[in-house]
Amino acid sequence: MPFIGFVGLVLVFSILTKGRILNPRNISLMLSQVYVLMIASLGVFMIMTVGGLDFSQGSILGLTSIVFAWVSPHGIVLGIVAAMLAGALMGAFNGFFHVKFKIASFIVTICTMYLFRGLCEYLTTHGPISASLKVLSLDETWLKILLTTIVITIGFLVIHFTRLGYDLRAIGAGEIAARFSGSRPELTTFLVYTFAGMITGFASFINVIRVGSITGTAGSQLETQILIALVLGGMPIGGGAKARFSNIIFGSLTYSVLERSLPMVFPVSATQQLVKGIIFLIVVALTIDRKSLRVIK
Amino acid sequence: MKEVVLRSENVNKHFGITHAVKDVSLEFYRGEVHGLIGENGSGKSTYCSMLSGIHSISSGRFILEGKELHVKSLVEANMNGISIVVQEMGTLSGLTVAENIFLGREHKFMHGFIKDTAQMNRETQQLLDSYGLNRINASTVIDNYSFEDRKLIEIVKATYFEPLVVTIDETTTALSQKGREELFKIIEHLKETNKTVIFISHDLSEVLAHTDRISVLRDGALVKTVNSNEVDADELKRLMVGRELDNRYYRTDYDGTVSDEVVLSVSNLSVPGEFEDISFDLHQGEILGIGGLSECGMHELGKAIFGGSYDRTGSVLLPRKGLEITSIPEAIKHGIAYTSKDRDNESIVLAINIADNITLPSLDILAKKRVLKKKELHAFAQSHADRMSVRMTGIKQYVFDLSGGNKQKVVLARWLGRDSDIFVLDSPTRGIDVKVKADIYALMSELKERGKSIIMISEEILELIGMSDRILIMKNGKFNGTFTRSVALTEEDLIAKMV
Amino acid sequence: MNETISRFKRSKYFGYALLFGLALFFWAFFKILSPHNFGTSKLMANYLQTSIQYAVGGCGFYFIVVMGLFDMSIGANIVLSSLVGVLLSRQFGYYGLIFGCLLCGTLIGSFNGFLYTRLRIPSMIVTVGLMLVLESVAAYVVKLDPAGFPGKLTDPNILAFNHAPWNYIVAVSAFLLMAFILRFTKLGTYFNAIGSNEFVAKAMGINVEKYKFIGFVLLHFFVGIMALLTVSYGKGMLAVTGMESMGRNFKPLMGTFFGVAFKKYGMPVSAIVIGEFIITLIFNGLVALNVPTTINDFVTGAVLLIIVTLTNRGARGSVVK
């Protein structure tokens, strides 16, 4: 169903923009926003499958981008590793408070959203942090596509061919029963938040090579973009068995198409947003699987 | 005397393609306690929930005191004099006792849109006192009370306004001995005041003891209505199942040989507030029954043995492997299986399919070098579901669609798949119809023959006597007696040690 | 003795004691560190006035959070209702300002509630979409403002709610209204019932859809009141897009957390008001300590996390998502 939504959207906007969105330059621009979104959505997909939420992803992206920009002069790969470690630490922080103290995930991650964002702003008080020229020279489309494909493929393989994927769905569908069947909900949930942070840390690499310098507001709103993207892709908000990997791919693509096409059809930014909101509501109303949601909250 | 207060004419209920209630026409007399029995899926709960406004009627009608009944919700039913005490939890956490009892019926305390809370609390307290429940405080949040007290409050809620007909649906299984006595007292009182009680239960001896007449439903249709003093349990079972029930329901062997080899050794096991200092050995090929009243702690014991308790002290050892079990993953890995009394929350994951449920505990052994293949998992699940004869549309069916008996079969299928050696079965046949019960007993005997060992925790005394090699009785969290399998063993022997 | 202690611990006196204790603690902490810039009686009055606007929003939020719902469009409402109020004030003075804010709030609440109950989409998601729509509408409304400085309240005669006593009067009225609703109407009971177990509530004949709708209307009505205070304090409002209005969601939400945490003591309204005051204390304390404003967010997050950890923990063995 989300696939049809995606194709339908592309068709509609192709017509409205008289085919402009299909020209290579526009496609490339559209894709430029998809990489970070899709990679970060992979992590949040796992979190949402177990029934949680994460509002701190944008702040994590900002902070890990700073880490990368700092470390990368000593080596690009080292920088990536450092960013991933930093992201993992932040994710683990989220996971710890959520699992150990049993605080609702949306509350914990709203708090850490502020926490990490504050650090971001503090570290950029004296101005944006720039990446080295060597890093900027890496801003090649083929590289970004390659990296994104690798990450997504790894994610796909792990979720479908290891027990993690099965555990995630079982824990999302019925945590207590899953525990009595041998799953380890606390450990798995903790790990999933850590992974999500780590994955976003990797995405920061792509983010930095694209924007070049990091300001205090780097990555802001990413968490809401991820939420919208996944939902557009058909992801059930409570997770569980109906979560599908395709939610990540079609969701991110659909979101990016929207983002790129709207300005071409509606030049006024307020109108763009209005249309975006209406399309979002329509798509969700049509694609949401109401049968598996026993209670709609 | 034999005035008909309520009757149904050709009542039907369809859930999609399922024809749950078929053309049921029944009569209920004023002042009688009318038992309603049948296997799972026989339609008894659905019939009563249509009467009570919880479900809509597909066709047919109910006639109360000569007038047709039109109710669209529980509150409307209440206003017409019909009420029901449901099987599940019927009270709401976060609200006070008074708010719970008067939920939906606050109008007598309303002045316009303003609510007189103080008055509501006062009246509730009076009510509770009149039922002998003055230990319960009307203005306290209901969360502070035990499950059983909450059930009693629910019973007050369903009966205080003098309804004409009260349905009591499978409530006794949730209550302790004391709670059941209080419930039967209330039923007696209702009878004395010429009210009608529809009593649904799987406990046939209870139904025979407390009802005037019994109606048997099978596959959604009425089989027969009989007078309680003219039938016995076997006759009822025959009516429920529709064929001569095999006498070999339970085990029939009494030679009593059990191996000396100890497979599981429990030492000084305690969980504060639940049970204390429990020690016993389980031998190979043994079926060890553990019995007692609902709150004696045996259910928590089962959970604790499997590793599912917090605050557990003492030890659970597997002497053959020289290992101690401290967590659920460990227990599963070393061959222990567990079915919980709370099947829907603790044994089976309702919102995933049968295949995932069956394969979940076995994922680590099914993985070759950590890789799992869907086709292999499905084949695995299919073969074990077939072995247990699960009635399903396919292994990709979601479990919440299945009946209680079939859900239990799925749970057992998963442990067969794991090839567990030690089975801790808590209330394995609770809420399950007679046919599936027989299947489960047969499975237990088969496992025993294959050298597997079973701990069976049960509140059904006949089950314990019929199936166990040894029975341990618990009372108030401690051990209170042992019995060995014997033809001479009676229910009274066990009950003496339980209460 | 133990019985009395445990009963006290569950009573509302304990709740008050905890809250006042916290407030006192933070006041003392910052006062000692920065005696002249913080916590003087004049400054305390400022803190109070700042916090009551968020508390009003927090009260509204409480109604739906208690039912397990959420609303991401509160910030967008504040912006839109403020601008509508400003627009109407050009023609109708105070009547326009007040009516504009409150009416706009109520309409938004009805709209939200309607979409939620009709489309049957989870509240978190549907309100994200609504936020996008409301922000855009706000941008259009600004364009309709004929005044020289669109969106700004430059006339000093329209700023009564900017200071005492009118801001207090508005806020206290809102608090009293909420307390009244919770105590003397069925709404409080029904909202709790729906939040506890929607199925059972429905079986009891409670029209769940109707009460969820009412919850949204109440929420946004209260947010409309908050908008009145906010636009008066800020002497105007700026329209934003790009989901930036979400930043305004969180200060009221913090108060709501206090309300939910202290629900079991039976005093949610007080908890929200005092809680917002405590948060304002902390912020101003940091400013007084010359902590760079960039670290503001960090401290917000940290303090909130600590408070929630101490008050909102789940029971052992429970499932928390």
Coordinates of C-alpha atoms in Angstrom, one line a residue, chain B residues 34-433:
Chain B
H34 CA -29.9 -21.4 36.0
G35 CA -26.6 -22.9 35.0
L36 CA -25.3 -22.4 31.5
I37 CA -22.5 -24.8 30.4
G38 CA -20.7 -25.8 27.3
E39 CA -17.3 -26.2 25.8
N40 CA -15.2 -23.2 24.7
G41 CA -16.8 -21.8 21.6
S42 CA -20.2 -23.2 22.5
G43 CA -21.7 -19.7 22.6
K44 CA -22.6 -19.3 26.3
S45 CA -20.6 -16.1 26.9
T46 CA -21.7 -14.6 23.6
Y47 CA -25.3 -15.3 24.4
C48 CA -25.1 -13.6 27.7
S49 CA -23.2 -10.6 26.3
M50 CA -26.0 -10.1 23.8
L51 CA -28.5 -10.1 26.6
S52 CA -26.3 -7.5 28.4
G53 CA -25.9 -5.2 25.5
I54 CA -22.2 -5.8 25.1
H55 CA -22.7 -7.4 21.7
S56 CA -25.4 -6.7 19.2
I57 CA -27.9 -9.4 18.3
S58 CA -27.7 -10.6 14.7
S59 CA -31.3 -11.9 14.7
G60 CA -33.9 -13.0 17.1
R61 CA -34.9 -11.3 20.3
F62 CA -35.0 -11.3 24.1
I63 CA -38.2 -10.8 25.9
L64 CA -38.1 -9.6 29.5
E65 CA -41.3 -9.6 31.5
G66 CA -43.3 -9.8 28.4
K67 CA -41.7 -6.9 26.6
E68 CA -39.0 -7.0 23.9
L69 CA -35.6 -5.9 25.1
H70 CA -33.7 -3.3 23.1
V71 CA -30.3 -2.5 24.7
K72 CA -27.2 -1.1 23.0
S73 CA -24.9 -0.9 26.0
L74 CA -24.2 -2.3 29.4
V75 CA -25.7 0.7 31.0
E76 CA -28.9 0.5 29.0
A77 CA -29.1 -3.1 30.0
N78 CA -28.7 -2.2 33.7
M79 CA -31.5 0.3 33.4
N80 CA -33.7 -2.5 32.1
G81 CA -32.8 -4.8 35.0
I82 CA -30.1 -6.9 33.4
S83 CA -26.6 -7.1 34.6
I84 CA -23.5 -9.2 34.1
V85 CA -20.3 -9.9 36.0
V86 CA -17.8 -10.5 33.2
Q87 CA -14.9 -13.0 33.0
E88 CA -12.1 -10.5 32.7
M89 CA -11.3 -7.5 34.9
G90 CA -14.4 -5.3 35.0
T91 CA -13.3 -2.5 37.2
L92 CA -11.1 0.5 36.2
S93 CA -7.8 1.4 37.8
G94 CA -7.2 5.0 38.6
L95 CA -10.8 5.5 39.8
T96 CA -12.1 5.2 43.3
V97 CA -14.3 2.4 44.4
A98 CA -17.4 4.7 44.4
E99 CA -16.6 6.0 40.9
N100 CA -16.3 2.4 39.7
I101 CA -19.6 1.3 41.1
F102 CA -21.5 4.2 39.8
L103 CA -19.7 4.5 36.5
G104 CA -22.2 5.5 33.8
R105 CA -25.0 5.8 36.4
E106 CA -24.0 9.0 38.1
H107 CA -27.2 10.7 37.2
K108 CA -28.7 10.4 40.7
F109 CA -25.9 12.5 42.1
M110 CA -26.0 15.1 39.4
H111 CA -27.5 18.6 39.7
G112 CA -27.4 19.8 36.2
F113 CA -23.8 19.0 35.2
I114 CA -22.4 19.2 38.7
K115 CA -21.6 16.0 40.5
D116 CA -22.0 15.5 44.2
T117 CA -19.0 13.4 45.0
A118 CA -19.4 13.4 48.7
Q119 CA -22.9 12.0 48.4
M120 CA -21.8 9.3 46.0
N121 CA -19.1 8.2 48.4
R122 CA -21.5 8.0 51.3
E123 CA -24.0 5.9 49.4
T124 CA -21.3 3.6 48.1
Q125 CA -20.0 3.0 51.6
Q126 CA -23.5 2.1 52.8
L127 CA -23.8 -0.3 50.0
L128 CA -20.5 -2.0 50.7
D129 CA -21.4 -2.3 54.4
S130 CA -24.7 -3.9 53.5
Y131 CA -22.8 -6.6 51.6
G132 CA -20.5 -7.2 54.5
L133 CA -17.6 -5.5 52.8
N134 CA -17.0 -2.7 55.2
R135 CA -13.3 -3.3 55.0
I136 CA -13.4 -1.7 51.6
N137 CA -13.4 2.1 51.6
A138 CA -15.6 3.8 49.0
S139 CA -13.3 6.9 48.4
T140 CA -10.1 5.0 48.0
V141 CA -8.6 4.5 44.6
I142 CA -9.4 0.9 43.6
D143 CA -5.8 0.1 42.7
N144 CA -5.2 -0.4 46.4
Y145 CA -7.3 -3.5 46.5
S146 CA -6.5 -7.1 45.4
F147 CA -7.8 -8.7 42.3
E148 CA -10.3 -10.7 44.3
D149 CA -11.6 -7.7 46.2
R150 CA -12.0 -5.9 42.9
K151 CA -14.0 -8.8 41.6
L152 CA -16.2 -8.6 44.7
I153 CA -16.7 -4.9 44.1
E154 CA -17.7 -5.8 40.6
I155 CA -20.3 -8.1 42.0
V156 CA -21.7 -5.4 44.2
K157 CA -21.8 -3.1 41.1
A158 CA -23.8 -5.7 39.2
T159 CA -26.3 -6.5 41.9
Y160 CA -27.0 -3.6 44.1
F161 CA -29.7 -2.0 42.0
E162 CA -31.8 -5.2 42.3
P163 CA -31.6 -6.3 38.7
L164 CA -34.1 -8.9 37.5
V165 CA -31.5 -11.1 35.8
V166 CA -27.8 -11.3 36.7
T167 CA -25.3 -13.3 34.6
I168 CA -22.2 -14.5 36.4
D169 CA -19.6 -15.5 33.8
E170 CA -16.8 -17.7 34.9
T171 CA -16.2 -15.6 37.9
T172 CA -15.4 -18.4 40.4
T173 CA -12.1 -19.3 38.8
A174 CA -10.8 -15.8 39.8
L175 CA -11.9 -16.2 43.5
S176 CA -10.4 -17.9 46.5
Q177 CA -12.4 -20.3 48.6
K178 CA -13.5 -17.5 50.8
G179 CA -14.4 -15.3 47.8
R180 CA -16.5 -18.1 46.3
E181 CA -18.4 -18.5 49.5
E182 CA -19.2 -14.8 49.6
L183 CA -20.3 -15.0 46.0
F184 CA -22.6 -18.0 46.7
K185 CA -24.1 -16.1 49.6
I186 CA -24.9 -13.3 47.3
I187 CA -26.5 -15.7 44.8
E188 CA -28.6 -17.2 47.6
H189 CA -29.8 -13.8 48.6
L190 CA -30.7 -12.9 45.0
K191 CA -32.7 -16.2 44.8
E192 CA -34.5 -15.4 48.0
T193 CA -35.5 -12.0 46.7
N194 CA -36.9 -13.7 43.6
K195 CA -34.1 -12.6 41.2
T196 CA -32.8 -14.8 38.5
V197 CA -29.1 -15.8 38.2
I198 CA -27.5 -17.2 35.1
F199 CA -24.4 -19.1 36.2
I200 CA -21.7 -19.9 33.7
S201 CA -18.9 -22.1 34.8
H202 CA -16.6 -24.9 33.6
D203 CA -16.7 -26.4 37.1
L204 CA -19.4 -29.0 36.7
S205 CA -19.5 -30.0 40.4
E206 CA -20.0 -26.4 41.3
V207 CA -22.8 -26.0 38.7
L208 CA -24.5 -29.1 39.9
A209 CA -24.3 -28.0 43.5
H210 CA -25.6 -24.5 43.2
T211 CA -28.2 -24.4 40.3
D212 CA -31.8 -25.4 39.9
R213 CA -31.6 -26.1 36.2
I214 CA -28.8 -26.4 33.7
S215 CA -28.8 -25.6 30.0
V216 CA -26.2 -27.2 27.8
L217 CA -24.9 -25.4 24.7
R218 CA -22.8 -27.1 22.0
D219 CA -21.4 -25.4 19.0
G220 CA -23.7 -22.4 19.5
A221 CA -26.9 -24.3 19.7
L222 CA -29.0 -25.4 22.7
V223 CA -28.8 -29.2 23.4
K224 CA -31.0 -29.6 26.3
T225 CA -32.2 -28.1 29.6
V226 CA -32.2 -30.4 32.6
N227 CA -33.0 -30.3 36.3
S228 CA -29.8 -30.2 38.3
N229 CA -31.0 -32.8 40.7
E230 CA -31.6 -35.3 37.9
V231 CA -28.2 -35.4 36.3
D232 CA -24.6 -36.0 37.2
A233 CA -21.3 -34.7 35.8
D234 CA -20.8 -37.6 33.4
E235 CA -24.2 -37.0 31.9
L236 CA -23.5 -33.3 31.5
K237 CA -20.1 -34.0 29.8
R238 CA -21.9 -36.3 27.4
L239 CA -24.4 -33.6 26.6
M240 CA -21.6 -31.1 26.1
V241 CA -19.5 -33.2 23.9
G242 CA -22.2 -35.2 22.1
R243 CA -20.6 -38.5 22.3
E244 CA -19.8 -41.1 24.9
L245 CA -16.8 -39.7 26.6
D246 CA -13.9 -42.1 26.8
N247 CA -13.5 -43.1 30.4
R248 CA -9.8 -42.9 30.1
Y249 CA -10.0 -39.1 30.6
Y250 CA -7.3 -39.1 33.2
R251 CA -4.6 -41.7 33.6
T252 CA -5.7 -45.2 34.5
D253 CA -2.4 -46.7 35.6
Y254 CA -1.7 -47.2 39.3
D255 CA 1.5 -49.1 39.3
G256 CA 3.3 -46.1 40.7
T257 CA 6.8 -46.7 39.6
V258 CA 8.8 -43.5 39.2
S259 CA 12.5 -43.4 38.6
D260 CA 14.8 -42.4 41.5
E261 CA 16.8 -40.1 39.4
V262 CA 16.3 -36.4 40.3
V263 CA 16.0 -34.1 37.3
L264 CA 15.0 -30.9 39.2
S265 CA 15.9 -29.9 42.7
V266 CA 14.2 -27.0 44.4
S267 CA 15.8 -25.8 47.6
N268 CA 14.5 -23.2 50.1
L269 CA 12.8 -21.3 47.4
S270 CA 11.1 -18.1 48.6
V271 CA 9.5 -15.0 47.1
P272 CA 8.6 -12.5 49.8
G273 CA 4.8 -12.1 50.2
E274 CA 4.1 -15.2 48.0
F275 CA 5.6 -18.3 49.3
E276 CA 8.4 -19.4 51.7
D277 CA 11.0 -22.1 52.0
I278 CA 9.8 -24.5 49.4
S279 CA 12.0 -27.6 48.8
F280 CA 11.2 -30.6 46.7
D281 CA 12.7 -32.9 44.1
L282 CA 11.3 -33.8 40.7
H283 CA 12.1 -37.3 39.4
Q284 CA 12.5 -38.4 35.9
G285 CA 9.2 -39.5 34.3
E286 CA 7.2 -38.2 37.2
I287 CA 4.1 -36.1 37.1
L288 CA 4.2 -34.0 40.2
G289 CA 1.0 -32.2 41.1
I290 CA 1.0 -29.1 43.2
G291 CA -2.4 -28.1 44.6
G292 CA -3.9 -25.6 47.0
L293 CA -6.3 -22.7 47.1
S294 CA -5.9 -19.9 44.6
E295 CA -3.8 -17.7 46.8
C296 CA -1.6 -20.4 48.4
G297 CA 1.4 -19.3 46.4
M298 CA 1.7 -22.2 44.0
H299 CA 1.2 -20.1 40.9
E300 CA 4.0 -17.8 41.9
L301 CA 6.1 -20.9 42.7
G302 CA 5.7 -22.1 39.1
K303 CA 6.8 -18.8 37.8
A304 CA 9.7 -18.6 40.2
I305 CA 11.0 -22.1 39.2
F306 CA 11.0 -20.9 35.6
G307 CA 13.0 -17.9 36.5
G308 CA 10.2 -15.4 36.1
S309 CA 10.2 -13.8 39.6
Y310 CA 11.9 -10.9 41.1
D311 CA 13.2 -11.2 44.6
R312 CA 13.6 -14.9 44.5
T313 CA 15.9 -16.5 47.0
G314 CA 16.9 -20.1 47.3
S315 CA 17.9 -22.3 44.4
V316 CA 16.6 -24.3 41.5
L317 CA 19.1 -27.0 40.4
L318 CA 19.4 -29.4 37.6
P319 CA 21.4 -32.1 39.2
R320 CA 22.1 -34.0 36.0
K321 CA 23.8 -31.1 34.5
G322 CA 25.1 -29.6 37.7
L323 CA 23.6 -26.2 36.9
E324 CA 21.6 -23.6 38.7
I325 CA 18.7 -21.9 37.0
T326 CA 18.3 -18.2 37.6
S327 CA 16.7 -16.7 34.6
I328 CA 14.1 -17.5 31.9
P329 CA 16.6 -17.7 29.0
E330 CA 18.7 -20.1 31.1
A331 CA 15.7 -22.2 32.0
I332 CA 14.6 -22.5 28.4
K333 CA 18.1 -23.3 27.2
H334 CA 18.5 -26.2 29.7
G335 CA 15.2 -27.8 28.8
I336 CA 12.6 -26.3 31.1
A337 CA 9.2 -25.3 29.7
Y338 CA 6.4 -23.2 31.3
T339 CA 2.8 -22.6 30.6
S340 CA 1.2 -19.8 32.7
K341 CA -2.2 -19.6 34.3
D342 CA -2.5 -16.1 32.6
R343 CA -2.2 -17.5 29.1
D344 CA -3.0 -14.4 27.1
N345 CA -0.5 -12.2 28.9
E346 CA 2.3 -14.5 29.9
S347 CA 2.3 -17.5 27.6
I348 CA 1.3 -16.4 24.2
V349 CA 1.9 -13.3 22.2
L350 CA -1.5 -12.5 20.9
A351 CA -0.7 -10.0 18.2
I352 CA 1.8 -12.1 16.3
N353 CA 1.1 -15.3 14.3
I354 CA 1.2 -18.9 15.2
A355 CA 4.5 -19.6 13.5
D356 CA 6.3 -16.8 15.4
N357 CA 4.8 -18.0 18.7
I358 CA 5.9 -21.6 18.1
T359 CA 9.4 -20.7 17.0
L360 CA 10.2 -18.0 19.5
P361 CA 11.9 -20.0 22.2
S362 CA 13.7 -22.1 19.7
L363 CA 15.3 -19.4 17.6
D364 CA 18.7 -19.9 19.0
I365 CA 18.8 -23.5 18.1
L366 CA 17.1 -23.1 14.7
A367 CA 19.7 -20.6 13.7
K368 CA 22.7 -21.9 11.8
K369 CA 25.6 -19.6 12.5
R370 CA 23.1 -17.0 13.7
V371 CA 21.2 -17.0 10.4
L372 CA 17.5 -17.8 10.4
K373 CA 15.6 -18.7 7.3
K374 CA 11.9 -18.1 7.1
K375 CA 11.0 -21.2 5.2
E376 CA 12.7 -23.4 7.7
L377 CA 11.0 -21.6 10.6
H378 CA 7.6 -22.1 9.0
A379 CA 8.2 -25.8 8.3
F380 CA 9.3 -26.2 11.9
A381 CA 6.2 -24.4 13.2
Q382 CA 3.9 -26.3 10.8
S383 CA 5.1 -29.7 11.9
H384 CA 4.6 -29.0 15.6
A385 CA 1.3 -27.3 15.1
D386 CA 0.1 -30.4 13.2
R387 CA 1.4 -32.6 16.0
M388 CA -0.8 -30.8 18.4
S389 CA -3.7 -30.7 16.0
V390 CA -4.1 -27.0 16.3
R391 CA -7.4 -25.9 14.7
M392 CA -6.2 -22.9 12.5
T393 CA -6.5 -21.5 9.1
G394 CA -2.7 -21.7 8.7
I395 CA 0.4 -21.0 10.7
K396 CA 0.4 -17.4 9.5
Q397 CA -2.9 -16.9 11.4
Y398 CA -2.8 -14.4 14.2
V399 CA -3.2 -16.0 17.6
F400 CA -5.8 -13.7 18.9
D401 CA -8.3 -15.3 16.6
L402 CA -7.9 -18.7 18.2
S403 CA -10.0 -20.3 20.9
G404 CA -8.6 -20.8 24.4
G405 CA -8.0 -24.5 23.8
N406 CA -6.1 -23.9 20.6
K407 CA -4.0 -21.2 22.1
Q408 CA -2.9 -23.6 24.7
K409 CA -2.1 -26.1 22.0
V410 CA 0.1 -23.5 20.3
V411 CA 1.9 -22.9 23.7
L412 CA 2.5 -26.6 24.1
A413 CA 3.6 -27.0 20.5
R414 CA 6.4 -24.5 21.0
W415 CA 7.8 -26.5 23.9
L416 CA 7.5 -29.7 22.0
G417 CA 9.5 -27.9 19.3
R418 CA 12.1 -27.0 21.8
D419 CA 12.1 -30.7 23.0
S420 CA 12.0 -29.6 26.6
D421 CA 12.6 -32.2 29.3
I422 CA 10.9 -30.6 32.2
F423 CA 7.4 -29.1 31.9
V424 CA 6.1 -26.7 34.5
L425 CA 2.4 -26.5 33.6
D426 CA 0.3 -24.0 35.5
S427 CA -3.4 -24.6 35.2
P428 CA -2.9 -26.3 31.8
T429 CA -6.6 -27.0 31.2
R430 CA -8.1 -23.9 32.7
G431 CA -10.9 -22.4 30.6
I432 CA -10.5 -25.2 28.0
D433 CA -13.3 -27.4 26.7

